[in-house]
Amino acid sequence: MQSNTTSYTKNPYLLAWFFGLIFYFLEYAVRSAPSVMIPELSHAFTTSTKGVSAVIGMYYLTYSITSLIAGIALDKLGAKYPLSIGTIIVGLGCILFAVSSIYDGYIGRLLQGAGSAMAFPACVYLASKAFSPRKLATAIGATQSLGMLGGSAGQFIIGPAIKNGYSLPFIWIGMGLLIIAVGVFILYITPQDKTELAIKKAQKGGLLSPYKIVFSNSQSYLSGAISGLLFAPTTIFAMTWGVAFFQKDRMMDFESATLVSACVALGWAVGCPLMGWIADQIGRRKPVLITGALLMISNLLQLLYFPEIYPAYISTFILGVASGAAMIPYSIIKESNPDSVKGSATGAINFLTFGVTSLLGPLFGNLYGNTLATAVDKESHFQSAGLFWVIGIGIAIVFALLLKETGKKKQELVA
């Protein structure tokens, strides 16, 4: 009878990781859902498109800041309480976002971003407990893939729901209650490793000592900047503004624009584990990182200037696959810092990545999002908006050239 014991009973972290994945899927749906409801949010909050953009952008502000807290919390407390509390905070943020007031919208979106910051670092933490080191990269790739599928679902499912007459309060309250239920279950099933936490508590060093190590390393800043610049075209352009841009500038209907934008997240779901697997196979990080960035640029240029070569949804899918390279700096920052600060390293790169996003979001919105309705030359407007991201990716490539290689082939040469 002992041999028939389920794997999650033998390894309770496996079940905790699974429900962490469910939360990660749902928080990505929450992140992307506003992109298909900008006109409805504008009406509900009684504000302009620019005002809605400011509300949506609050997510990345608290996400980046709370990522630092997430790293410390995981290193000091484990995943049980930080992850469950973060999940419940996201649920409450969704419910508050349903209120037809721009001020409640701001607070709700801030809460969504703050709670969501716990998702990915906690899933990585739980995966490191649930899987052997040789399976960890695959588990992390699967984690990010499921998150991007959630981002795609936030557009594929919510878009038609709005089209079919479901109200914003119904959608947001429903998501909020579902996420809170997941949070309560995470609290119940996630184990607490008291022995390990006691050892960590006995170790010398203040609360912020892990970040002193991470932020004294220049490779940490380069990793965060690169990831942010490669990540922003998907989160800001495709998952926030994509539907509106394809509708207004490329004259697509709502369903087609939603499909084209959602294909970026689908590409991510393929590209994240694929890029990581290639980097592991060749034993080097930088060549895959730079190749992915170059592929992003070439595909964006095709979408901007040669859209007749193949359909837009293929262009955005390939863009998503290539942008999976944005996850490689997450491996680099861990390999560039000591094992004792892995949780804080993940929190640090989340902070830096989404710090870049929170800066670029308002800038892009003011330059291009705010002129969607007034632009006379629609095609030129679309191309200018796309070139904004081409330049950002180009800067990421320059930073990548400054990175130190951390792949196993480099380690073998050093050894």
CSV table of N, CA and C in Angstrom, one decimal, residues 286-386:
chain,number,residue,atom,x,y,z
A,286,LYS,N,24.2,33.8,-23.7
A,286,LYS,CA,24.2,35.1,-24.5
A,286,LYS,C,23.8,34.9,-26.0
A,287,PRO,N,24.3,33.8,-26.7
A,287,PRO,CA,23.9,33.7,-28.1
A,287,PRO,C,22.4,33.5,-28.3
A,288,VAL,N,21.8,32.8,-27.4
A,288,VAL,CA,20.3,32.6,-27.5
A,288,VAL,C,19.6,33.9,-27.2
A,289,LEU,N,20.1,34.6,-26.2
A,289,LEU,CA,19.5,35.8,-25.9
A,289,LEU,C,19.5,36.8,-27.0
A,290,ILE,N,20.7,37.0,-27.6
A,290,ILE,CA,20.9,38.0,-28.7
A,290,ILE,C,20.1,37.5,-29.9
A,291,THR,N,20.2,36.2,-30.2
A,291,THR,CA,19.4,35.7,-31.4
A,291,THR,C,17.9,36.0,-31.3
A,292,GLY,N,17.4,35.7,-30.1
A,292,GLY,CA,16.0,36.0,-29.9
A,292,GLY,C,15.6,37.4,-30.1
A,293,ALA,N,16.5,38.3,-29.6
A,293,ALA,CA,16.2,39.8,-29.7
A,293,ALA,C,16.3,40.2,-31.2
A,294,LEU,N,17.2,39.7,-31.9
A,294,LEU,CA,17.3,40.0,-33.3
A,294,LEU,C,16.1,39.5,-34.1
A,295,LEU,N,15.6,38.3,-33.7
A,295,LEU,CA,14.4,37.7,-34.4
A,295,LEU,C,13.2,38.6,-34.1
A,296,MET,N,13.2,39.2,-32.8
A,296,MET,CA,12.1,40.1,-32.5
A,296,MET,C,12.1,41.3,-33.4
A,297,ILE,N,13.3,41.9,-33.6
A,297,ILE,CA,13.4,43.1,-34.4
A,297,ILE,C,13.0,42.8,-35.9
A,298,SER,N,13.5,41.7,-36.4
A,298,SER,CA,13.2,41.4,-37.8
A,298,SER,C,11.7,41.1,-38.0
A,299,ASN,N,11.1,40.5,-37.1
A,299,ASN,CA,9.7,40.2,-37.2
A,299,ASN,C,8.8,41.4,-37.0
A,300,LEU,N,9.2,42.3,-36.1
A,300,LEU,CA,8.5,43.6,-35.9
A,300,LEU,C,8.6,44.4,-37.2
A,301,LEU,N,9.8,44.5,-37.8
A,301,LEU,CA,9.9,45.2,-39.1
A,301,LEU,C,9.1,44.6,-40.2
A,302,GLN,N,9.0,43.3,-40.2
A,302,GLN,CA,8.1,42.7,-41.2
A,302,GLN,C,6.6,43.1,-41.0
A,303,LEU,N,6.2,43.1,-39.7
A,303,LEU,CA,4.8,43.4,-39.4
A,303,LEU,C,4.5,44.9,-39.7
A,304,LEU,N,5.5,45.7,-39.5
A,304,LEU,CA,5.4,47.2,-39.8
A,304,LEU,C,5.4,47.5,-41.3
A,305,TYR,N,6.3,47.0,-42.0
A,305,TYR,CA,6.5,47.4,-43.4
A,305,TYR,C,6.2,46.4,-44.5
A,306,PHE,N,6.1,45.2,-44.1
A,306,PHE,CA,5.8,44.1,-45.1
A,306,PHE,C,4.7,43.2,-44.6
A,307,PRO,N,3.6,43.7,-44.2
A,307,PRO,CA,2.5,42.9,-43.6
A,307,PRO,C,1.9,41.9,-44.5
A,308,GLU,N,2.1,42.1,-45.9
A,308,GLU,CA,1.5,41.2,-46.8
A,308,GLU,C,2.2,39.9,-47.0
A,309,ILE,N,3.4,39.8,-46.4
A,309,ILE,CA,4.2,38.5,-46.5
A,309,ILE,C,3.4,37.3,-45.9
A,310,TYR,N,2.9,37.5,-44.7
A,310,TYR,CA,2.1,36.5,-44.1
A,310,TYR,C,1.2,37.2,-43.1
A,311,PRO,N,0.1,36.5,-42.6
A,311,PRO,CA,-0.9,37.2,-41.8
A,311,PRO,C,-0.4,37.7,-40.5
A,312,ALA,N,-1.0,38.7,-39.9
A,312,ALA,CA,-0.5,39.4,-38.7
A,312,ALA,C,-0.5,38.5,-37.5
A,313,TYR,N,-1.4,37.5,-37.5
A,313,TYR,CA,-1.4,36.6,-36.3
A,313,TYR,C,-0.2,35.7,-36.3
A,314,ILE,N,0.4,35.4,-37.5
A,314,ILE,CA,1.6,34.6,-37.6
A,314,ILE,C,2.8,35.5,-37.1
A,315,SER,N,2.8,36.8,-37.5
A,315,SER,CA,3.8,37.7,-37.1
A,315,SER,C,3.9,37.9,-35.6
A,316,THR,N,2.7,38.0,-35.0
A,316,THR,CA,2.7,38.2,-33.5
A,316,THR,C,3.0,36.9,-32.8
A,317,PHE,N,2.7,35.8,-33.4
A,317,PHE,CA,3.0,34.5,-32.7
A,317,PHE,C,4.6,34.3,-32.7
A,318,ILE,N,5.2,34.6,-33.9
A,318,ILE,CA,6.6,34.5,-34.0
A,318,ILE,C,7.3,35.5,-33.0
A,319,LEU,N,6.7,36.7,-33.0
A,319,LEU,CA,7.3,37.7,-32.1
A,319,LEU,C,7.2,37.2,-30.6
A,320,GLY,N,6.1,36.6,-30.3
A,320,GLY,CA,6.0,36.0,-28.9
A,320,GLY,C,7.0,34.9,-28.7
A,321,VAL,N,7.2,34.0,-29.6
A,321,VAL,CA,8.2,32.9,-29.5
A,321,VAL,C,9.6,33.5,-29.3
A,322,ALA,N,10.0,34.5,-30.1
A,322,ALA,CA,11.3,35.1,-30.0
A,322,ALA,C,11.5,35.8,-28.7
A,323,SER,N,10.4,36.5,-28.2
A,323,SER,CA,10.5,37.2,-26.9
A,323,SER,C,10.6,36.3,-25.7
A,324,GLY,N,10.5,35.0,-25.9
A,324,GLY,CA,10.8,34.1,-24.8
A,324,GLY,C,12.2,34.2,-24.3
A,325,ALA,N,13.1,34.9,-25.1
A,325,ALA,CA,14.5,35.1,-24.7
A,325,ALA,C,14.5,36.1,-23.5
A,326,ALA,N,13.5,36.8,-23.3
A,326,ALA,CA,13.4,37.7,-22.1
A,326,ALA,C,13.6,37.0,-20.8
A,327,MET,N,13.3,35.6,-20.8
A,327,MET,CA,13.4,34.9,-19.5
A,327,MET,C,14.8,34.4,-19.3
A,328,ILE,N,15.7,34.4,-20.3
A,328,ILE,CA,17.1,34.0,-20.1
A,328,ILE,C,17.8,34.8,-19.0
A,329,PRO,N,17.6,36.1,-19.0
A,329,PRO,CA,18.3,36.9,-17.9
A,329,PRO,C,17.9,36.4,-16.5
A,330,TYR,N,16.7,35.8,-16.4
A,330,TYR,CA,16.3,35.3,-15.0
A,330,TYR,C,17.3,34.1,-14.6
A,331,SER,N,17.8,33.4,-15.6
A,331,SER,CA,18.8,32.4,-15.3
A,331,SER,C,20.1,33.0,-15.0
A,332,ILE,N,20.4,34.0,-15.8
A,332,ILE,CA,21.7,34.7,-15.7
A,332,ILE,C,21.9,35.3,-14.3
A,333,ILE,N,20.9,36.0,-13.8
A,333,ILE,CA,21.0,36.7,-12.6
A,333,ILE,C,21.2,35.7,-11.4
A,334,LYS,N,20.5,34.6,-11.5
A,334,LYS,CA,20.7,33.5,-10.5
A,334,LYS,C,22.1,32.9,-10.5
A,335,GLU,N,22.6,32.7,-11.7
A,335,GLU,CA,23.9,32.2,-11.9
A,335,GLU,C,25.0,33.2,-11.6
A,336,SER,N,24.7,34.5,-11.6
A,336,SER,CA,25.7,35.5,-11.3
A,336,SER,C,25.7,35.9,-9.8
A,337,ASN,N,24.8,35.3,-9.0
A,337,ASN,CA,24.8,35.6,-7.6
A,337,ASN,C,24.9,34.3,-6.8
A,338,PRO,N,25.2,34.4,-5.5
A,338,PRO,CA,25.4,33.2,-4.6
A,338,PRO,C,24.1,32.5,-4.4
A,339,ASP,N,24.2,31.2,-4.1
A,339,ASP,CA,23.0,30.3,-3.9
A,339,ASP,C,22.1,30.8,-2.8
A,340,SER,N,22.7,31.5,-1.8
A,340,SER,CA,21.9,31.9,-0.6
A,340,SER,C,21.0,33.0,-0.9
A,341,VAL,N,21.0,33.7,-2.0
A,341,VAL,CA,20.2,34.8,-2.3
A,341,VAL,C,19.3,34.6,-3.6
A,342,LYS,N,19.0,33.3,-3.9
A,342,LYS,CA,18.3,33.0,-5.1
A,342,LYS,C,16.9,33.6,-5.1
A,343,GLY,N,16.2,33.5,-4.0
A,343,GLY,CA,14.9,34.1,-3.9
A,343,GLY,C,14.9,35.6,-4.1
A,344,SER,N,15.9,36.3,-3.5
A,344,SER,CA,16.0,37.7,-3.6
A,344,SER,C,16.5,38.1,-5.0
A,345,ALA,N,17.3,37.3,-5.7
A,345,ALA,CA,17.7,37.5,-7.1
A,345,ALA,C,16.5,37.5,-8.0
A,346,THR,N,15.5,36.6,-7.8
A,346,THR,CA,14.3,36.6,-8.6
A,346,THR,C,13.5,37.8,-8.3
A,347,GLY,N,13.4,38.2,-7.0
A,347,GLY,CA,12.6,39.4,-6.7
A,347,GLY,C,13.3,40.6,-7.3
A,348,ALA,N,14.6,40.7,-7.3
A,348,ALA,CA,15.3,41.8,-7.8
A,348,ALA,C,15.1,42.0,-9.3
A,349,ILE,N,15.2,40.9,-10.1
A,349,ILE,CA,15.0,41.0,-11.5
A,349,ILE,C,13.5,41.3,-11.9
A,350,ASN,N,12.6,40.8,-11.1
A,350,ASN,CA,11.2,41.2,-11.3
A,350,ASN,C,11.0,42.7,-11.1
A,351,PHE,N,11.7,43.2,-10.0
A,351,PHE,CA,11.6,44.6,-9.7
A,351,PHE,C,12.2,45.4,-10.9
A,352,LEU,N,13.4,45.0,-11.4
A,352,LEU,CA,14.0,45.8,-12.4
A,352,LEU,C,13.3,45.7,-13.7
A,353,THR,N,12.8,44.4,-14.1
A,353,THR,CA,12.1,44.2,-15.3
A,353,THR,C,10.8,45.0,-15.4
A,354,PHE,N,10.0,45.0,-14.3
A,354,PHE,CA,8.8,45.7,-14.4
A,354,PHE,C,8.9,47.2,-14.0
A,355,GLY,N,10.1,47.5,-13.4
A,355,GLY,CA,10.4,49.0,-13.3
A,355,GLY,C,10.6,49.6,-14.6
A,356,VAL,N,11.3,48.9,-15.5
A,356,VAL,CA,11.4,49.3,-16.9
A,356,VAL,C,10.1,49.4,-17.6
A,357,THR,N,9.2,48.4,-17.4
A,357,THR,CA,7.9,48.4,-17.9
A,357,THR,C,7.0,49.6,-17.4
A,358,SER,N,7.1,49.9,-16.1
A,358,SER,CA,6.3,50.9,-15.6
A,358,SER,C,6.8,52.3,-16.1
A,359,LEU,N,8.0,52.4,-16.5
A,359,LEU,CA,8.5,53.7,-17.1
A,359,LEU,C,8.1,53.8,-18.6
A,360,LEU,N,8.2,52.7,-19.3
A,360,LEU,CA,7.9,52.7,-20.7
A,360,LEU,C,6.5,52.8,-21.0
A,361,GLY,N,5.6,52.2,-20.1
A,361,GLY,CA,4.2,52.2,-20.3
A,361,GLY,C,3.6,53.6,-20.5
A,362,PRO,N,3.8,54.5,-19.5
A,362,PRO,CA,3.2,55.9,-19.7
A,362,PRO,C,3.9,56.6,-20.8
A,363,LEU,N,5.1,56.4,-21.1
A,363,LEU,CA,5.8,57.1,-22.2
A,363,LEU,C,5.2,56.7,-23.5
A,364,PHE,N,5.0,55.4,-23.7
A,364,PHE,CA,4.4,54.9,-25.0
A,364,PHE,C,3.0,55.4,-25.1
A,365,GLY,N,2.2,55.4,-24.0
A,365,GLY,CA,0.8,55.8,-24.0
A,365,GLY,C,0.7,57.3,-24.4
A,366,ASN,N,1.6,58.1,-23.8
A,366,ASN,CA,1.6,59.6,-24.2
A,366,ASN,C,2.0,59.8,-25.6
A,367,LEU,N,3.0,59.1,-26.1
A,367,LEU,CA,3.5,59.3,-27.4
A,367,LEU,C,2.6,58.8,-28.5
A,368,TYR,N,2.0,57.6,-28.3
A,368,TYR,CA,1.3,56.9,-29.4
A,368,TYR,C,-0.1,56.5,-29.0
A,369,GLY,N,-0.3,56.0,-27.8
A,369,GLY,CA,-1.7,55.6,-27.4
A,369,GLY,C,-2.7,56.7,-27.3
A,370,ASN,N,-2.2,57.9,-26.9
A,370,ASN,CA,-3.1,59.1,-26.8
A,370,ASN,C,-3.4,59.7,-28.1
A,371,THR,N,-2.7,59.3,-29.2
A,371,THR,CA,-3.0,59.8,-30.5
A,371,THR,C,-3.7,58.8,-31.4
A,372,LEU,N,-4.2,57.7,-30.9
A,372,LEU,CA,-4.8,56.7,-31.7
A,372,LEU,C,-6.0,57.3,-32.4
A,373,ALA,N,-6.9,58.1,-31.7
A,373,ALA,CA,-8.1,58.5,-32.3
A,373,ALA,C,-7.9,59.7,-33.3
A,374,THR,N,-6.8,60.4,-33.1
A,374,THR,CA,-6.6,61.7,-33.8
A,374,THR,C,-5.6,61.6,-35.0
A,375,ALA,N,-4.8,60.5,-35.0
A,375,ALA,CA,-3.8,60.3,-36.1
A,375,ALA,C,-4.5,60.3,-37.5
A,376,VAL,N,-3.9,61.1,-38.4
A,376,VAL,CA,-4.5,61.2,-39.7
A,376,VAL,C,-4.0,60.1,-40.6
A,377,ASP,N,-2.6,59.9,-40.6
A,377,ASP,CA,-2.0,58.8,-41.3
A,377,ASP,C,-1.9,57.6,-40.4
A,378,LYS,N,-2.9,56.7,-40.5
A,378,LYS,CA,-2.9,55.6,-39.6
A,378,LYS,C,-1.7,54.6,-39.7
A,379,GLU,N,-1.3,54.4,-41.0
A,379,GLU,CA,-0.2,53.4,-41.2
A,379,GLU,C,1.1,54.0,-40.7
A,380,SER,N,1.3,55.3,-40.9
A,380,SER,CA,2.5,55.9,-40.4
A,380,SER,C,2.5,55.9,-38.8
A,381,HIS,N,1.3,56.1,-38.3
A,381,HIS,CA,1.2,56.1,-36.8
A,381,HIS,C,1.6,54.7,-36.2
A,382,PHE,N,1.1,53.6,-36.9
A,382,PHE,CA,1.3,52.3,-36.5
A,382,PHE,C,2.8,51.9,-36.6
A,383,GLN,N,3.4,52.4,-37.7
A,383,GLN,CA,4.9,52.1,-37.9
A,383,GLN,C,5.7,52.9,-36.9
A,384,SER,N,5.4,54.1,-36.6
A,384,SER,CA,6.1,54.8,-35.6
A,384,SER,C,6.0,54.2,-34.2
A,385,ALA,N,4.8,53.7,-33.9
A,385,ALA,CA,4.6,53.0,-32.6
A,385,ALA,C,5.5,51.8,-32.5
A,386,GLY,N,5.5,51.0,-33.6
A,386,GLY,CA,6.4,49.8,-33.7
A,386,GLY,C,7.8,50.1,-33.6
